[in-house]
C-alpha atoms as a printed R data frame, in Angstrom:
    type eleno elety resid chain resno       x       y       z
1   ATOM     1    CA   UNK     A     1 141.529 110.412 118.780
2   ATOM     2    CA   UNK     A     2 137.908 111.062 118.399
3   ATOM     3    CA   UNK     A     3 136.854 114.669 117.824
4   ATOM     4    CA   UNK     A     4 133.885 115.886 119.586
5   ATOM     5    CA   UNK     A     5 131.705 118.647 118.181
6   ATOM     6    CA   UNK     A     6 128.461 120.353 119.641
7   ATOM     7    CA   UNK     A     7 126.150 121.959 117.104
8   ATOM     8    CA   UNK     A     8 124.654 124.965 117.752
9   ATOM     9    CA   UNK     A     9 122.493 127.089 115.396
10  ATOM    10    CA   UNK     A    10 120.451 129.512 117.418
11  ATOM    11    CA   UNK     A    11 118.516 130.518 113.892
12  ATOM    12    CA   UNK     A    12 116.978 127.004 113.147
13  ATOM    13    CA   UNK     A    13 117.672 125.010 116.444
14  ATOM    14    CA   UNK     A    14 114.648 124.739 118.766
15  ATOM    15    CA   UNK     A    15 113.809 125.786 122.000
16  ATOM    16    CA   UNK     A    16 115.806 122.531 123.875
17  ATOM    17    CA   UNK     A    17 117.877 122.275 126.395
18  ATOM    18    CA   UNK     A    18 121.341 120.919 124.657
19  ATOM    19    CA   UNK     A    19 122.333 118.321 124.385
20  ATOM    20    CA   UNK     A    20 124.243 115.430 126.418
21  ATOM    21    CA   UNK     A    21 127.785 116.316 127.395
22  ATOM    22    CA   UNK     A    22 130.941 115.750 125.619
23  ATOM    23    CA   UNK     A    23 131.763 112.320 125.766
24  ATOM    24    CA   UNK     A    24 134.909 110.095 125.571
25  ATOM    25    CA   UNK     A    25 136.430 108.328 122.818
26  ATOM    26    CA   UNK     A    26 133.478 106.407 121.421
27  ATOM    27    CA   UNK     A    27 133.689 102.590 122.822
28  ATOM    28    CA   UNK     A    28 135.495 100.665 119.965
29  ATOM    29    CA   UNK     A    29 136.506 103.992 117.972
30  ATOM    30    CA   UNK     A    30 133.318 104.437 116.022
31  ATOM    31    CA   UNK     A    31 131.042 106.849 115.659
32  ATOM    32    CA   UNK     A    32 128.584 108.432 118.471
33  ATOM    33    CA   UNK     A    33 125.646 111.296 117.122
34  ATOM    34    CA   UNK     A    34 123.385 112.129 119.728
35  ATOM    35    CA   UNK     A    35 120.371 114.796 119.764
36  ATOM    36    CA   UNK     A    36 121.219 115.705 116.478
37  ATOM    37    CA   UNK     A    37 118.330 118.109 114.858
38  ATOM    38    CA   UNK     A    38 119.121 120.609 111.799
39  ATOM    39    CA   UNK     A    39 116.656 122.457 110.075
40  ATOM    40    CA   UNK     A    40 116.324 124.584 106.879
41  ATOM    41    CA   UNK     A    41 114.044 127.418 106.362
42  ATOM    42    CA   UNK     A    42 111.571 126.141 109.095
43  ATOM    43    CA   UNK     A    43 111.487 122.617 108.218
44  ATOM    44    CA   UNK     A    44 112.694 119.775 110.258
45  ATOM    45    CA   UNK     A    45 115.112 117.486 108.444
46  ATOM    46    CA   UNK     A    46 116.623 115.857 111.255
47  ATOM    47    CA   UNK     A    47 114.910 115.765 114.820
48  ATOM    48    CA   UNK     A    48 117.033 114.128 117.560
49  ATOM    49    CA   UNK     A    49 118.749 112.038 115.408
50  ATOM    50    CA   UNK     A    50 121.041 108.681 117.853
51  ATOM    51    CA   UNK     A    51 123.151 106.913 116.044
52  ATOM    52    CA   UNK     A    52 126.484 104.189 116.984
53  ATOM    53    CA   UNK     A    53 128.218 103.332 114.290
54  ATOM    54    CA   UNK     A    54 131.394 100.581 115.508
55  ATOM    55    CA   UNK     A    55 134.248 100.651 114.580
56  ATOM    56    CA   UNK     A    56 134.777  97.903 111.550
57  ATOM    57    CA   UNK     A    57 130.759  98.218 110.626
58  ATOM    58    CA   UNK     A    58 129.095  98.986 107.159
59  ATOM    59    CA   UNK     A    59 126.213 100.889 107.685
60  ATOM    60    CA   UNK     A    60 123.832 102.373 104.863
61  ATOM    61    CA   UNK     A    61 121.313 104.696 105.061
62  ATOM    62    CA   UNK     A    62 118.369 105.391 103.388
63  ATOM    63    CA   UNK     A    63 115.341 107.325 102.338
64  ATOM    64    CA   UNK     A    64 113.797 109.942  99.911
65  ATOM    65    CA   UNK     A    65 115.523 112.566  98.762
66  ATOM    66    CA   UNK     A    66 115.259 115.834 100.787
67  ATOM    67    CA   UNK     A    67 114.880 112.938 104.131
68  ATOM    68    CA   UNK     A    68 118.015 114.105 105.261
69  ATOM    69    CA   UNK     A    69 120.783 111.927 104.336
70  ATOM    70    CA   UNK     A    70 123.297 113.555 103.274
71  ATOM    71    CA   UNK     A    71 122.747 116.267 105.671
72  ATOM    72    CA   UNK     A    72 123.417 113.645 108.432
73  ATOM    73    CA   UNK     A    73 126.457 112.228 106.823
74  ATOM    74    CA   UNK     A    74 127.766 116.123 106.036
75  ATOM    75    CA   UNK     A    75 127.271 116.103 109.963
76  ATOM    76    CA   UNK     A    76 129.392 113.100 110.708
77  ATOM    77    CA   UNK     A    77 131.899 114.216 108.077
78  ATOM    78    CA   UNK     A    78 132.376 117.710 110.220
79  ATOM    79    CA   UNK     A    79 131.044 119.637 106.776
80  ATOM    80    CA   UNK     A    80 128.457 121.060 108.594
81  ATOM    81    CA   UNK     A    81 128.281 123.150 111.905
82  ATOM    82    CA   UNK     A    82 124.736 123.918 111.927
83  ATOM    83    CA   UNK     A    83 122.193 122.675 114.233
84  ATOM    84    CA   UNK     A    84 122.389 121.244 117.443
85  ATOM    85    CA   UNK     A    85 123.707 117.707 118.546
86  ATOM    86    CA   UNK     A    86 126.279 115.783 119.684
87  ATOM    87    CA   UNK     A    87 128.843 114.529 116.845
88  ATOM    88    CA   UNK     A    88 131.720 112.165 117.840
89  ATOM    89    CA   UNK     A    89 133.855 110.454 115.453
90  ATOM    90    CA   UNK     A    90 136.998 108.915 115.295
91  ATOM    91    CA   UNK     A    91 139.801 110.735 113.010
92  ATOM    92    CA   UNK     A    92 141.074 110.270 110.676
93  ATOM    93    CA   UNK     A    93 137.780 110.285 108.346
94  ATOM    94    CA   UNK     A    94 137.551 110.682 104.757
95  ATOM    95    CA   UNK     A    95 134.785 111.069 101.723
96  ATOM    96    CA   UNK     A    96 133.834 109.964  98.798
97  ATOM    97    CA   UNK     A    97 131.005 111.632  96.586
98  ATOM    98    CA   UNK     A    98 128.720 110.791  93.973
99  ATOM    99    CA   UNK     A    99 131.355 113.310  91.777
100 ATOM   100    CA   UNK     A   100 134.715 112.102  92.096
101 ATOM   101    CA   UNK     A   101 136.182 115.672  92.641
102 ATOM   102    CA   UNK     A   102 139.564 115.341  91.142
103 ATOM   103    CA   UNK     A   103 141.263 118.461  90.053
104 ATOM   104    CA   UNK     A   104 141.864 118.372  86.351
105 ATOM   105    CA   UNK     A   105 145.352 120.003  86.466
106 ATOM   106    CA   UNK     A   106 146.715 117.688  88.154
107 ATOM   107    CA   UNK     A   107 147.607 113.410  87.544
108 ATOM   108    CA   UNK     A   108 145.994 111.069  89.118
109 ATOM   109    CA   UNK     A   109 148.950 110.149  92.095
110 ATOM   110    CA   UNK     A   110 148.700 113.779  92.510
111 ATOM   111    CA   UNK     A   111 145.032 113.805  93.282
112 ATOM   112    CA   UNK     A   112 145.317 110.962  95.641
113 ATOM   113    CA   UNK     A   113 148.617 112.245  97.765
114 ATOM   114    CA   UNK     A   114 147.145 115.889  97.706
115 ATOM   115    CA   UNK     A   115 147.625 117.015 101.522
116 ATOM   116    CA   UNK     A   116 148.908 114.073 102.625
117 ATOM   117    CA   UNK     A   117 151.363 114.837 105.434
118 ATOM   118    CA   UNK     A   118 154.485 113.549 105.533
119 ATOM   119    CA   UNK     A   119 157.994 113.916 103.392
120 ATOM   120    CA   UNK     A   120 157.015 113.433  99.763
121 ATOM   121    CA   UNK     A   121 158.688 110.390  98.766
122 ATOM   122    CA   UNK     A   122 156.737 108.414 101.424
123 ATOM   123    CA   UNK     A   123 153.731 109.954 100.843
124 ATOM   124    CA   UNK     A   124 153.726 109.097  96.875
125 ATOM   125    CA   UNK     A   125 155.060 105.685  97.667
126 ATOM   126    CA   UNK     A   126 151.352 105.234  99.693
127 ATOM   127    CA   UNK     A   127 149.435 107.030  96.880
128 ATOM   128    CA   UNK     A   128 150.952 104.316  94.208
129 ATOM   129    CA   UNK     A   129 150.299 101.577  96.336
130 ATOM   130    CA   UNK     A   130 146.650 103.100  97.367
131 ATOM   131    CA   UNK     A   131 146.152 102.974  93.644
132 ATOM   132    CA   UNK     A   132 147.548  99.555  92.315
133 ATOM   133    CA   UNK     A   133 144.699  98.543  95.785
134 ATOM   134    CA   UNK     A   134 142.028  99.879  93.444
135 ATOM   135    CA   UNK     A   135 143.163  98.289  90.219
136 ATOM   136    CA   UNK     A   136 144.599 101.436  88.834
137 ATOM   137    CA   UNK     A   137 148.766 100.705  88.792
138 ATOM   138    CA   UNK     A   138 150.061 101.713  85.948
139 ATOM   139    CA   UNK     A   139 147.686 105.031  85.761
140 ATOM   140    CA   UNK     A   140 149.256 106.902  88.268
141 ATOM   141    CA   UNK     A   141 150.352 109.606  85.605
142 ATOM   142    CA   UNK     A   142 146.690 109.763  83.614
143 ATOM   143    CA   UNK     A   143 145.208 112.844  82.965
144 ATOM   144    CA   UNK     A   144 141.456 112.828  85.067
145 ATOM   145    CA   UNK     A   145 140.021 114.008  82.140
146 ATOM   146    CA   UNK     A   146 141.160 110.483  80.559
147 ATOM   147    CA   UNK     A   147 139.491 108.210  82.895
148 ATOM   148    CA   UNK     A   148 136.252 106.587  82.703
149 ATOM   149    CA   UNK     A   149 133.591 106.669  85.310
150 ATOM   150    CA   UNK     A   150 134.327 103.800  87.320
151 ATOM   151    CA   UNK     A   151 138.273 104.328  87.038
152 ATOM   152    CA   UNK     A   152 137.583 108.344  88.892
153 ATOM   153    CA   UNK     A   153 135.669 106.666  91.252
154 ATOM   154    CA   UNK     A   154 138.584 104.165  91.911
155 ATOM   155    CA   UNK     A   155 140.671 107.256  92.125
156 ATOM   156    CA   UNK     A   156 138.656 108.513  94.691
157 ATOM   157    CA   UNK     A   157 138.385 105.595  96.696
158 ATOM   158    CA   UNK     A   158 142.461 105.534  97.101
159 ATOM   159    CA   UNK     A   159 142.209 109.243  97.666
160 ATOM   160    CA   UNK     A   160 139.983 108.480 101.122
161 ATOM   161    CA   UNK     A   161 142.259 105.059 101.452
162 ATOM   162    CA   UNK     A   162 145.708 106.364 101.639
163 ATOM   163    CA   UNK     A   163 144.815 108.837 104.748
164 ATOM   164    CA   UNK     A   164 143.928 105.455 106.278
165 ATOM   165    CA   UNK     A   165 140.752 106.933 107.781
166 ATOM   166    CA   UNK     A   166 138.767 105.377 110.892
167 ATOM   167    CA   UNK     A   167 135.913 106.469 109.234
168 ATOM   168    CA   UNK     A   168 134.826 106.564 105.523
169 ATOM   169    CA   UNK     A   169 131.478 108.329 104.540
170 ATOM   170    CA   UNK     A   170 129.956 107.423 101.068
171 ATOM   171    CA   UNK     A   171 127.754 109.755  99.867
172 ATOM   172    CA   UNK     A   172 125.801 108.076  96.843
173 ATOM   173    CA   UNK     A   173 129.722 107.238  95.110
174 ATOM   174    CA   UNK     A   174 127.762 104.983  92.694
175 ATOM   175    CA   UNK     A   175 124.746 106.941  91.139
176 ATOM   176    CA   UNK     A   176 125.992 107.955  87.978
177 ATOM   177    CA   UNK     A   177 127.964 104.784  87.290
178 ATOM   178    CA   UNK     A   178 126.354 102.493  84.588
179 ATOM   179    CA   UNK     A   179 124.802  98.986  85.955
180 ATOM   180    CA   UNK     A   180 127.891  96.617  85.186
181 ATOM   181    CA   UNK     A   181 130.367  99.406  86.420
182 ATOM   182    CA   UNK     A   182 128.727  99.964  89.769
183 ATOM   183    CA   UNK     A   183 128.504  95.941  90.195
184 ATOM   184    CA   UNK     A   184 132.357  96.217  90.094
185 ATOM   185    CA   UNK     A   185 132.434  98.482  92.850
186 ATOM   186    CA   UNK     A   186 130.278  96.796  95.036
187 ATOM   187    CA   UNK     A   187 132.968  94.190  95.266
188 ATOM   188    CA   UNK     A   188 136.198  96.513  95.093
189 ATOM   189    CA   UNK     A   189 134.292  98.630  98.108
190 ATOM   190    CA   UNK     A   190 133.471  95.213 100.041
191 ATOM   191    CA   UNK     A   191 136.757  94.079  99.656
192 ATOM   192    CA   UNK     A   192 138.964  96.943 100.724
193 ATOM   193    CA   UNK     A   193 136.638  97.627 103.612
194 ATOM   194    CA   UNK     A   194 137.024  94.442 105.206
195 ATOM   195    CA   UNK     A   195 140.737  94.801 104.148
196 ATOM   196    CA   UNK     A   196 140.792  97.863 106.090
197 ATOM   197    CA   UNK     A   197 137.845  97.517 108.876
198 ATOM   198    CA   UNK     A   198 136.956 101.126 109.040
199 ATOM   199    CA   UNK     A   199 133.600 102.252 109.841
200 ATOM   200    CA   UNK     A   200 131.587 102.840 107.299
201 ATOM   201    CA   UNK     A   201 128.750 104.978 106.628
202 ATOM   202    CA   UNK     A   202 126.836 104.960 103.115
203 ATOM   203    CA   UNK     A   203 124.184 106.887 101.921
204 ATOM   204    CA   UNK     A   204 121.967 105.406  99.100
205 ATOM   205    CA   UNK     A   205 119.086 105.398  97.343
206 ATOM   206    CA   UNK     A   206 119.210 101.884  95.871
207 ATOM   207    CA   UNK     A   207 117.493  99.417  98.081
208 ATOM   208    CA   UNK     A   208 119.783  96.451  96.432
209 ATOM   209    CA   UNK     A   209 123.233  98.398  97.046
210 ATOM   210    CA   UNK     A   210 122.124  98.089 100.763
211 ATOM   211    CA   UNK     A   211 121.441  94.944 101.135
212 ATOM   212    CA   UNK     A   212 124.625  93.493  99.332
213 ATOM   213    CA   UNK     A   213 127.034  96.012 100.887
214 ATOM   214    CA   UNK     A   214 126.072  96.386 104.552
215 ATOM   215    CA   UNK     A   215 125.974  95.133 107.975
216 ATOM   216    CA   UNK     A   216 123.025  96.865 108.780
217 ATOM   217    CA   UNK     A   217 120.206  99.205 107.117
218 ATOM   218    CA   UNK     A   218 118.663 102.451 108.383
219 ATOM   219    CA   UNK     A   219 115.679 104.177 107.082
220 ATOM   220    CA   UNK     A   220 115.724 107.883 107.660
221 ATOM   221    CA   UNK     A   221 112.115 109.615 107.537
222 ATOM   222    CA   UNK     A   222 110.269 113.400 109.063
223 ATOM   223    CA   UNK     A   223 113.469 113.116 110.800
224 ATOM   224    CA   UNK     A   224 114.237 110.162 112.174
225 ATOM   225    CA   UNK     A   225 115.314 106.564 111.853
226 ATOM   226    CA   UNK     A   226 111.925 104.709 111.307
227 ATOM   227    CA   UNK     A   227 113.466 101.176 110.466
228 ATOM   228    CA   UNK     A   228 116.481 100.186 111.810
229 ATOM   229    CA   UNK     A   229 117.699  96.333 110.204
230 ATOM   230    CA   UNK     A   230 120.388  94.108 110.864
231 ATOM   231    CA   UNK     A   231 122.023  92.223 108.307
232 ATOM   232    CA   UNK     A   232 123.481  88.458 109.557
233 ATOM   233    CA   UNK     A   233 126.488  87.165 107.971
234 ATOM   234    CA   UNK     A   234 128.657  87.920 105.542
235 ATOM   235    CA   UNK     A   235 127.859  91.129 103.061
236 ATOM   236    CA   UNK     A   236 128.563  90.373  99.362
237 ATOM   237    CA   UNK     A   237 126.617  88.774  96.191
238 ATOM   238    CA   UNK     A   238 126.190  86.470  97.287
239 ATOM   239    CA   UNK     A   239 123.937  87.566  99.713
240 ATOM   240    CA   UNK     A   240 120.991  87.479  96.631
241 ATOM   241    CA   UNK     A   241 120.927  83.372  97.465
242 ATOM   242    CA   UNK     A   242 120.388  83.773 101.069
243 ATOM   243    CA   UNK     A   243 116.574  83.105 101.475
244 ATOM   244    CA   UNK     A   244 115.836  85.875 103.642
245 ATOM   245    CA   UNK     A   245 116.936  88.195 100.979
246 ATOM   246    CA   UNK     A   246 113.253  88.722  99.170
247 ATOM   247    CA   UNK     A   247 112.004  89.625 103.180
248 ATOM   248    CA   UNK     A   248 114.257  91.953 104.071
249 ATOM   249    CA   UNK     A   249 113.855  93.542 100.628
250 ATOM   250    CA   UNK     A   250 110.576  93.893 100.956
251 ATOM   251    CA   UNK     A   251 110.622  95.224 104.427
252 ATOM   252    CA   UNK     A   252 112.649  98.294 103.377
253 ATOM   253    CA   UNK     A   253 110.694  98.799 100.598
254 ATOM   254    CA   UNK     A   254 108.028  99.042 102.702
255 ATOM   255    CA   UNK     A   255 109.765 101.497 104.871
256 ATOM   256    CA   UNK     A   256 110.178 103.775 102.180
257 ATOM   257    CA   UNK     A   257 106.722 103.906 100.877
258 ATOM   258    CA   UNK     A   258 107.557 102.105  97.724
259 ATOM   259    CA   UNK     A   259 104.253  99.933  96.882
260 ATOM   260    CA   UNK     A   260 106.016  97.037  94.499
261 ATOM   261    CA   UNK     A   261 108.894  95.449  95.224
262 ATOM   262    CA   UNK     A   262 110.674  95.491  91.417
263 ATOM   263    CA   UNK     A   263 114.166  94.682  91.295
264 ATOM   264    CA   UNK     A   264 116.753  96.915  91.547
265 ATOM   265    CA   UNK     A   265 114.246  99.633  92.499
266 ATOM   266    CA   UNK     A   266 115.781 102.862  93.014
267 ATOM   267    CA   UNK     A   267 114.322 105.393  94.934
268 ATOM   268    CA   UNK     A   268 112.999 108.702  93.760
């Protein structure tokens, strides 16, 4: 079931009329934002913001910090009431941050099964299996404080897995991971999402992460989408050999106002 939500924030919204009425189920079970504006202390971070995400499609989304990203993907993720807009997404949805949030008091199956509904057996039965997905069987009974970077982060990831969500929102889940650890998760996150086909919405400030992982690239700036790229065939590393790789690079690079296109440039 998709759950529609009109934001409303008579403070910062402007003088509009609202916006379009509540819609049905988005076509395909994805995700449907329309007219969505939010503001902070006067200033315009998002102004009218459309976006379709389908179901089953990686999109990534980027742009300088303070552009609005993770505002819009708080938005999607129904953190966020402020504002005004349309927001329709399919549920179940789930998130993963940049910090892998798992309470230290508690083991690692019981991090992943926390609030899952359901009778107990079956729901740690789907948090062991969630976790032997992501390469961690065997560590269901760790301490958090015991794993490594990229093993939290794996924790996390069957923490948003298990709840089988129709929507997963990625808000920079790589950025503190070293360079060989977060080439790791590329693949584990390509693989389980085309296990599972969710859609998928990433925000990212590495140009390179974009390209490998996604179906389709969106730059976000003063508000709006300014560059909007499609990504043929099949996401992955190998994507690095395909010889419109450089291009498209380049053209997002030049999106973002970044004057030389050095590899793996991050953005500030």
């Amino acid at each position: 079931m998709a759950h529609d939500t009109r934001l409303t924030d008579p403070a910062t919204a402007p003088a509009a009329p609202p916006g379009p009425a509540p819609a049905t189920t988005p076509a395909g079970g994805g995700v449907r934002l329309r007219g969505l504006r939010r503001a902070f202390d006067g200033r315009t971070v998002l102004d009218g913001v459309d976006l379709d995400v389908a179901k089953g499609e990686f999109t990534a989304l980027l742009g300088h910090s303070g552009s609005g990203k993770s505002t819009l993907l708080r938005a999607a993720g129904r953190l966020d009431g402020g504002g005004e807009g349309l927001v329709e997404v399919p549920e179940p949805s789930a998130v993963v941050f940049q910090d892998a949030r798992l309470l230290p008091w508690s083991r690692v199956l019981e991090n992943v099964v926390l609030g899952l509904p359901g009778p107990r057996s079956a729901a740690l039965a789907r948090g062991r299996a969630a976790l032997a997905e992501v390469g961690l069987a065997g560590r269901e009974r760790a301490w958090p404080g015991t794993l490594s970077g990229g093993e939290a982060q794996r924790a996390a990831l069957a923490r948003a897995l298990v709840r089988e969500p129709e929507l997963l929102l990625l808000d920079e889940p790589f950025g503190a991971l070293d360079a060989l650890t977060r080439i790791r998760m590329h693949a584990l996150l390509h693989d389980l999402c085309a296990r599972h086909r969710p859609a998928v919405l990433l925000v990212t400030h590495d140009v390179d992460e974009a390209l490998l992982l996604a179906d389709r690239v969106l730059v976000l700036a003063d508000g709006r989408f300014c560059l909007d790229l499609p990504l043929p065939g099949p996401a992955g590393p190998d994507r690095r050999r395909d010889p419109a790789f450089p291009a498209q690079r380049e053209r997002l690079l030049r999106a973002l106002g970044v004057p030389e296109s050095e590899p793996g440039a991050d953005l500030p």
